[in-house]
PDB file of C-alpha atoms in Angstrom:
ATOM      1  CA  MET H  40      -6.454 -31.332 -45.389  1.00  0.00           C
ATOM      2  CA  LYS H  41      -8.059 -34.216 -47.329  1.00  0.00           C
ATOM      3  CA  GLN H  42      -7.173 -36.215 -50.464  1.00  0.00           C
ATOM      4  CA  TYR H  43      -9.454 -36.166 -53.334  1.00  0.00           C
ATOM      5  CA  LYS H  44      -9.923 -38.064 -56.540  1.00  0.00           C
ATOM      6  CA  VAL H  45     -10.829 -35.551 -59.434  1.00  0.00           C
ATOM      7  CA  VAL H  46     -12.015 -37.170 -62.651  1.00  0.00           C
ATOM      8  CA  ILE H  47     -12.702 -34.785 -65.576  1.00  0.00           C
ATOM      9  CA  VAL H  48     -14.217 -36.609 -68.669  1.00  0.00           C
ATOM     10  CA  PHE H  49     -14.837 -34.989 -72.084  1.00  0.00           C
ATOM     11  CA  ASN H  50     -17.183 -35.713 -74.852  1.00  0.00           C
ATOM     12  CA  ASP H  51     -14.533 -37.291 -77.039  1.00  0.00           C
ATOM     13  CA  GLY H  52     -13.816 -39.906 -74.284  1.00  0.00           C
ATOM     14  CA  ASP H  53     -10.463 -38.401 -73.014  1.00  0.00           C
ATOM     15  CA  GLU H  54     -10.198 -37.814 -69.291  1.00  0.00           C
ATOM     16  CA  ILE H  55      -7.955 -36.284 -66.684  1.00  0.00           C
ATOM     17  CA  ASN H  56      -7.711 -38.689 -63.524  1.00  0.00           C
ATOM     18  CA  ALA H  57      -5.792 -37.187 -60.598  1.00  0.00           C
ATOM     19  CA  LYS H  58      -5.376 -37.453 -56.972  1.00  0.00           C
ATOM     20  CA  VAL H  59      -4.715 -34.200 -54.990  1.00  0.00           C
ATOM     21  CA  ALA H  60      -4.548 -32.942 -51.344  1.00  0.00           C
ATOM     22  CA  ALA H  61      -6.872 -30.043 -50.697  1.00  0.00           C
ATOM     23  CA  TRP H  62      -9.059 -28.540 -48.165  1.00  0.00           C
ATOM     24  CA  ASN H  63     -12.275 -29.112 -50.081  1.00  0.00           C
ATOM     25  CA  GLN H  64     -13.598 -30.226 -53.414  1.00  0.00           C
ATOM     26  CA  THR H  65     -13.673 -26.746 -54.623  1.00  0.00           C
ATOM     27  CA  ASP H  66      -9.966 -26.354 -53.516  1.00  0.00           C
ATOM     28  CA  ALA H  67      -9.183 -29.645 -55.218  1.00  0.00           C
ATOM     29  CA  LEU H  68     -10.551 -28.389 -58.504  1.00  0.00           C
ATOM     30  CA  GLN H  69      -8.808 -25.241 -58.228  1.00  0.00           C
ATOM     31  CA  ARG H  70      -5.526 -27.136 -57.526  1.00  0.00           C
ATOM     32  CA  ILE H  71      -6.060 -29.117 -60.733  1.00  0.00           C
ATOM     33  CA  MET H  72      -6.934 -26.104 -62.955  1.00  0.00           C
ATOM     34  CA  SER H  73      -3.818 -24.136 -61.559  1.00  0.00           C
ATOM     35  CA  ASN H  74      -1.541 -26.710 -63.269  1.00  0.00           C
ATOM     36  CA  LYS H  75      -0.505 -25.082 -66.556  1.00  0.00           C
ATOM     37  CA  GLN H  76      -0.565 -28.360 -68.556  1.00  0.00           C
ATOM     38  CA  ALA H  77      -4.000 -29.443 -67.049  1.00  0.00           C
ATOM     39  CA  THR H  78      -5.326 -25.826 -68.367  1.00  0.00           C
ATOM     40  CA  GLU H  79      -3.956 -26.463 -71.816  1.00  0.00           C
ATOM     41  CA  PHE H  80      -5.433 -29.907 -72.130  1.00  0.00           C
ATOM     42  CA  ILE H  81      -8.780 -28.796 -70.966  1.00  0.00           C
ATOM     43  CA  THR H  82      -8.841 -25.916 -73.395  1.00  0.00           C
ATOM     44  CA  SER H  83      -7.876 -28.111 -76.300  1.00  0.00           C
ATOM     45  CA  HIS H  84     -11.220 -29.943 -75.975  1.00  0.00           C
ATOM     46  CA  ASP H  85     -14.709 -28.534 -76.863  1.00  0.00           C
ATOM     47  CA  ASP H  86     -16.838 -29.821 -74.041  1.00  0.00           C
ATOM     48  CA  VAL H  87     -16.537 -31.255 -70.680  1.00  0.00           C
ATOM     49  CA  LYS H  88     -18.862 -34.246 -70.120  1.00  0.00           C
ATOM     50  CA  ASN H  89     -18.585 -34.688 -66.396  1.00  0.00           C
ATOM     51  CA  VAL H  90     -16.658 -33.439 -63.577  1.00  0.00           C
ATOM     52  CA  ASP H  91     -16.408 -35.981 -60.323  1.00  0.00           C
ATOM     53  CA  ILE H  92     -14.644 -35.154 -57.082  1.00  0.00           C
ATOM     54  CA  THR H  93     -14.504 -37.888 -54.422  1.00  0.00           C
ATOM     55  CA  CYS H  94     -12.872 -37.443 -51.120  1.00  0.00           C
ATOM     56  CA  LEU H  95     -10.399 -40.282 -50.280  1.00  0.00           C
ATOM     57  CA  GLY H  96     -10.105 -39.489 -46.565  1.00  0.00           C
ATOM     58  CA  GLU H  97      -7.923 -37.436 -44.320  1.00  0.00           C
ATOM     59  CA  TYR H  98      -4.300 -36.849 -45.723  1.00  0.00           C
ATOM     60  CA  LYS H  99      -1.820 -37.026 -42.919  1.00  0.00           C
ATOM     61  CA  ASP H 100       1.733 -36.077 -42.338  1.00  0.00           C
ATOM     62  CA  ILE H 101       1.816 -33.188 -44.479  1.00  0.00           C
ATOM     63  CA  PRO H 102       2.941 -29.581 -43.903  1.00  0.00           C
ATOM     64  CA  ASP H 103      -0.215 -27.533 -43.567  1.00  0.00           C
ATOM     65  CA  ASP H 104       1.510 -24.243 -43.507  1.00  0.00           C
ATOM     66  CA  PRO H 105       1.756 -22.541 -46.833  1.00  0.00           C
ATOM     67  CA  GLN H 106       4.050 -19.896 -45.412  1.00  0.00           C
ATOM     68  CA  ARG H 107       6.597 -22.308 -43.963  1.00  0.00           C
ATOM     69  CA  PHE H 108       9.149 -22.291 -46.667  1.00  0.00           C
ATOM     70  CA  VAL H 109      10.198 -18.967 -48.906  1.00  0.00           C
ATOM     71  CA  LEU H 110      10.790 -19.495 -52.349  1.00  0.00           C
ATOM     72  CA  SER H 111      13.221 -17.164 -54.330  1.00  0.00           C
ATOM     73  CA  PRO H 112      15.381 -17.486 -57.549  1.00  0.00           C
ATOM     74  CA  SER H 113      18.875 -18.242 -57.266  1.00  0.00           C
ATOM     75  CA  GLN H 114      21.257 -15.486 -57.700  1.00  0.00           C
ATOM     76  CA  GLU H 115      24.023 -17.746 -58.837  1.00  0.00           C
ATOM     77  CA  ARG H 116      22.443 -20.590 -61.046  1.00  0.00           C
ATOM     78  CA  ASP H 117      19.910 -19.748 -63.646  1.00  0.00           C
ATOM     79  CA  GLY H 118      16.946 -21.959 -63.545  1.00  0.00           C
ATOM     80  CA  TRP H 119      17.432 -22.796 -59.897  1.00  0.00           C
ATOM     81  CA  LEU H 120      15.483 -21.841 -56.753  1.00  0.00           C
ATOM     82  CA  VAL H 121      16.197 -21.278 -53.130  1.00  0.00           C
ATOM     83  CA  ALA H 122      13.897 -22.221 -50.474  1.00  0.00           C
ATOM     84  CA  ALA H 123      14.463 -20.923 -46.745  1.00  0.00           C
ATOM     85  CA  ASP H 124      12.712 -23.023 -44.106  1.00  0.00           C
ATOM     86  CA  ARG H 125      11.062 -20.754 -41.507  1.00  0.00           C
ATOM     87  CA  LYS H 126      11.056 -23.576 -39.025  1.00  0.00           C
ATOM     88  CA  THR H 127      14.628 -24.897 -39.114  1.00  0.00           C
ATOM     89  CA  ASN H 128      16.443 -21.979 -40.608  1.00  0.00           C
ATOM     90  CA  MET H 129      17.932 -24.570 -43.211  1.00  0.00           C
ATOM     91  CA  VAL H 130      18.301 -23.287 -46.945  1.00  0.00           C
ATOM     92  CA  PHE H 131      17.774 -25.536 -49.922  1.00  0.00           C
ATOM     93  CA  ILE H 132      18.544 -25.212 -53.475  1.00  0.00           C
ATOM     94  CA  PHE H 133      17.203 -26.988 -56.384  1.00  0.00           C
ATOM     95  CA  MET H 134      16.554 -27.019 -60.127  1.00  0.00           C
ATOM     96  CA  GLU H 135      13.149 -25.795 -61.304  1.00  0.00           C
ATOM     97  CA  GLY H 136      11.400 -28.792 -62.282  1.00  0.00           C
ATOM     98  CA  ALA H 137      13.802 -31.418 -61.031  1.00  0.00           C
ATOM     99  CA  PHE H 138      13.622 -30.957 -57.330  1.00  0.00           C
ATOM    100  CA  ARG H 139      14.189 -34.813 -56.322  1.00  0.00           C
ATOM    101  CA  GLU H 140      17.283 -35.035 -58.738  1.00  0.00           C
ATOM    102  CA  SER H 141      19.101 -31.771 -57.840  1.00  0.00           C
ATOM    103  CA  VAL H 142      18.151 -30.582 -54.231  1.00  0.00           C
ATOM    104  CA  GLU H 143      21.018 -29.597 -52.335  1.00  0.00           C
ATOM    105  CA  TYR H 144      21.225 -28.622 -48.562  1.00  0.00           C
ATOM    106  CA  LYS H 145      23.852 -28.353 -45.953  1.00  0.00           C
ATOM    107  CA  PRO H 146      22.865 -29.209 -42.213  1.00  0.00           C
ATOM    108  CA  LEU H 147      23.265 -26.538 -39.421  1.00  0.00           C
ATOM    109  CA  ASP H 148      25.764 -27.059 -37.032  1.00  0.00           C
ATOM    110  CA  ASP H 149      23.299 -27.764 -34.506  1.00  0.00           C
ATOM    111  CA  MET H 150      21.317 -30.236 -36.446  1.00  0.00           C
ATOM    112  CA  THR H 151      21.467 -34.198 -36.975  1.00  0.00           C
ATOM    113  CA  PRO H 152      21.846 -35.595 -40.679  1.00  0.00           C
ATOM    114  CA  LEU H 153      18.315 -37.153 -39.833  1.00  0.00           C
ATOM    115  CA  ASP H 154      16.618 -33.852 -38.890  1.00  0.00           C
ATOM    116  CA  ALA H 155      17.985 -32.262 -41.976  1.00  0.00           C
ATOM    117  CA  ALA H 156      16.730 -34.975 -44.063  1.00  0.00           C
ATOM    118  CA  ALA H 157      13.455 -34.932 -42.636  1.00  0.00           C
ATOM    119  CA  ALA H 158      13.227 -31.249 -43.379  1.00  0.00           C
ATOM    120  CA  MET H 159      13.976 -32.054 -46.871  1.00  0.00           C
ATOM    121  CA  ARG H 160      11.197 -34.440 -47.084  1.00  0.00           C
ATOM    122  CA  GLU H 161       8.970 -32.068 -45.698  1.00  0.00           C
ATOM    123  CA  LEU H 162      10.012 -29.368 -48.353  1.00  0.00           C
ATOM    124  CA  GLY H 163       9.323 -31.921 -51.173  1.00  0.00           C
ATOM    125  CA  ASP H 164       5.611 -32.367 -49.556  1.00  0.00           C
ATOM    126  CA  TRP H 165       5.200 -28.568 -49.246  1.00  0.00           C
ATOM    127  CA  LEU H 166       6.256 -28.236 -52.742  1.00  0.00           C
ATOM    128  CA  ARG H 167       3.862 -30.974 -53.913  1.00  0.00           C
ATOM    129  CA  LEU H 168       0.967 -29.146 -52.087  1.00  0.00           C
ATOM    130  CA  TYR H 169       1.549 -25.598 -53.295  1.00  0.00           C
ATOM    131  CA  HIS H 170       3.969 -25.708 -55.943  1.00  0.00           C
ATOM    132  CA  ALA H 171       3.746 -28.863 -57.710  1.00  0.00           C
ATOM    133  CA  ASP H 172       5.015 -27.444 -61.116  1.00  0.00           C
ATOM    134  CA  MET H 173       8.265 -26.872 -59.301  1.00  0.00           C
ATOM    135  CA  LEU H 174       8.828 -30.713 -58.470  1.00  0.00           C
ATOM    136  CA  GLY H 175       9.127 -32.348 -62.066  1.00  0.00           C
ATOM    137  CA  GLY H 176       8.436 -35.851 -62.601  1.00  0.00           C
ATOM    138  CA  ASN H 177       4.941 -35.335 -61.452  1.00  0.00           C
ATOM    139  CA  GLU H 178       2.616 -38.422 -62.454  1.00  0.00           C
ATOM    140  CA  THR H 179      -0.470 -36.198 -63.171  1.00  0.00           C
ATOM    141  CA  ALA H 180       1.555 -33.836 -65.266  1.00  0.00           C
ATOM    142  CA  SER H 181       3.316 -36.636 -67.162  1.00  0.00           C
ATOM    143  CA  LYS H 182      -0.167 -38.155 -67.920  1.00  0.00           C
ATOM    144  CA  ILE H 183      -1.680 -34.883 -68.962  1.00  0.00           C
ATOM    145  CA  ASN H 184       1.402 -34.446 -71.283  1.00  0.00           C
ATOM    146  CA  ARG H 185       0.971 -37.887 -72.795  1.00  0.00           C
ATOM    147  CA  MET H 186      -2.815 -36.896 -73.411  1.00  0.00           C
ATOM    148  CA  ARG H 187      -2.004 -33.493 -74.961  1.00  0.00           C
ATOM    149  CA  VAL H 188       0.656 -34.879 -77.294  1.00  0.00           C
ATOM    150  CA  GLY H 189      -1.625 -38.065 -78.196  1.00  0.00           C
ATOM    151  CA  ALA H 190      -4.469 -35.503 -79.201  1.00  0.00           C
ATOM    152  CA  LEU H 191      -2.220 -33.542 -81.409  1.00  0.00           C
ATOM    153  CA  VAL H 192      -0.918 -36.759 -83.162  1.00  0.00           C
ATOM    154  CA  ALA H 193      -4.662 -37.865 -83.543  1.00  0.00           C
ATOM    155  CA  GLU H 194      -5.764 -34.582 -85.041  1.00  0.00           C
ATOM    156  CA  ALA H 195      -2.679 -34.269 -87.556  1.00  0.00           C
ATOM    157  CA  ARG H 196      -3.490 -37.741 -88.724  1.00  0.00           C
ATOM    158  CA  LYS H 197      -7.101 -37.210 -89.165  1.00  0.00           C
ATOM    159  CA  LYS H 198      -6.432 -33.754 -91.141  1.00  0.00           C
ATOM    160  CA  GLN H 199      -4.332 -35.688 -93.525  1.00  0.00           C
ATOM    161  CA  GLY H 200      -6.915 -38.278 -94.224  1.00  0.00           C
ATOM    162  CA  LEU H 201      -4.663 -41.204 -92.748  1.00  0.00           C
ATOM    163  CA  THR H 202      -5.882 -44.226 -91.015  1.00  0.00           C
ATOM    164  CA  LEU H 203      -4.154 -45.716 -87.843  1.00  0.00           C
ATOM    165  CA  ARG H 204      -2.672 -48.492 -90.191  1.00  0.00           C
ATOM    166  CA  GLU H 205      -1.719 -46.180 -92.956  1.00  0.00           C
ATOM    167  CA  LEU H 206       0.137 -43.850 -90.337  1.00  0.00           C
ATOM    168  CA  ALA H 207       1.968 -46.970 -88.924  1.00  0.00           C
ATOM    169  CA  GLU H 208       3.071 -48.036 -92.257  1.00  0.00           C
ATOM    170  CA  LEU H 209       4.431 -44.777 -93.077  1.00  0.00           C
ATOM    171  CA  SER H 210       6.150 -44.053 -89.795  1.00  0.00           C
ATOM    172  CA  GLY H 211       7.424 -47.416 -88.802  1.00  0.00           C
ATOM    173  CA  VAL H 212       5.494 -47.340 -85.537  1.00  0.00           C
ATOM    174  CA  SER H 213       3.148 -50.167 -84.701  1.00  0.00           C
ATOM    175  CA  TYR H 214      -0.621 -49.785 -84.974  1.00  0.00           C
ATOM    176  CA  GLN H 215      -0.981 -50.836 -81.492  1.00  0.00           C
ATOM    177  CA  ASN H 216       1.571 -48.060 -80.155  1.00  0.00           C
ATOM    178  CA  ILE H 217      -0.204 -45.424 -82.252  1.00  0.00           C
ATOM    179  CA  THR H 218      -3.417 -46.322 -80.760  1.00  0.00           C
ATOM    180  CA  LYS H 219      -2.242 -46.162 -77.418  1.00  0.00           C
ATOM    181  CA  ILE H 220      -0.344 -42.796 -77.923  1.00  0.00           C
ATOM    182  CA  GLU H 221      -3.440 -41.110 -79.157  1.00  0.00           C
ATOM    183  CA  ASN H 222      -5.340 -42.329 -76.159  1.00  0.00           C
ATOM    184  CA  GLY H 223      -2.805 -40.911 -74.017  1.00  0.00           C
ATOM    185  CA  LYS H 224      -2.141 -44.280 -72.401  1.00  0.00           C
ATOM    186  CA  TYR H 225       1.513 -45.116 -73.556  1.00  0.00           C
ATOM    187  CA  ASN H 226       4.604 -43.632 -72.062  1.00  0.00           C
ATOM    188  CA  VAL H 227       6.203 -43.683 -75.254  1.00  0.00           C
ATOM    189  CA  SER H 228       9.879 -42.702 -75.942  1.00  0.00           C
ATOM    190  CA  ILE H 229      10.904 -39.350 -77.672  1.00  0.00           C
ATOM    191  CA  ASP H 230      12.365 -41.647 -80.561  1.00  0.00           C
ATOM    192  CA  ILE H 231       9.019 -42.805 -81.533  1.00  0.00           C
ATOM    193  CA  LEU H 232       7.346 -39.547 -81.055  1.00  0.00           C
ATOM    194  CA  ASN H 233       9.781 -37.930 -83.542  1.00  0.00           C
ATOM    195  CA  LYS H 234       9.027 -40.582 -86.122  1.00  0.00           C
ATOM    196  CA  LEU H 235       5.356 -39.790 -85.934  1.00  0.00           C
ATOM    197  CA  CYS H 236       5.924 -36.055 -85.861  1.00  0.00           C
ATOM    198  CA  ALA H 237       8.428 -36.346 -89.039  1.00  0.00           C
ATOM    199  CA  THR H 238       5.790 -38.449 -90.845  1.00  0.00           C
ATOM    200  CA  LEU H 239       2.884 -35.954 -90.013  1.00  0.00           C
ATOM    201  CA  GLY H 240       5.092 -33.102 -90.528  1.00  0.00           C
ATOM    202  CA  LEU H 241       4.093 -31.988 -86.932  1.00  0.00           C
ATOM    203  CA  LYS H 242       5.941 -29.965 -84.443  1.00  0.00           C
ATOM    204  CA  ILE H 243       5.633 -30.417 -81.005  1.00  0.00           C
ATOM    205  CA  ASP H 244       7.507 -29.108 -77.752  1.00  0.00           C
ATOM    206  CA  LEU H 245       8.515 -32.405 -76.117  1.00  0.00           C
ATOM    207  CA  SER H 246      10.692 -30.807 -73.345  1.00  0.00           C
ATOM    208  CA  GLY H 247       8.165 -31.589 -70.961  1.00  0.00           C
ATOM    209  CA  TYR H 248       7.313 -35.031 -71.977  1.00  0.00           C
TER     210      TYR H 248
END
């Protein structure tokens, strides 16, 4: 398996720039397209100007067995997933979208804590490769979220005939920050986004921001 850099540039200047582990260029693009947020962002644009996929080299120390772990919904906790490890027979449980913050496991009697921790890290790598949406805190997904929200803010501002400076005066958010938000380049707080949305009468689901 190799690591690829995928850059998708749109006619309006927006772009998706992400790194992904994949078997080939086609697989790399498919992995990006399988991300729900990436798909929503792409479909919100009229035309793709250019797609560039570059191989960065071999991706080492990753679990390349897509069948190693078995995922199933937890029967005891809503919104949680159970992962059974076929290799070690360990069982992990974690909240969907918050793997790093919530993962729980109990080492088997014949397993050292170090081996158990290694299996947990391998589960994280496996999820990143095959089920990235389960991890949460994903850098690419966060960037796509910022770009999607920024595009919606820009569209609403233009529909109301407001300039960037006029929106800044009305919302109390600086001109520089609004510019960065609209370009998807500013990891802005929910409070600032709420100010912009209130000023523009815009409703955006910020739960994944």
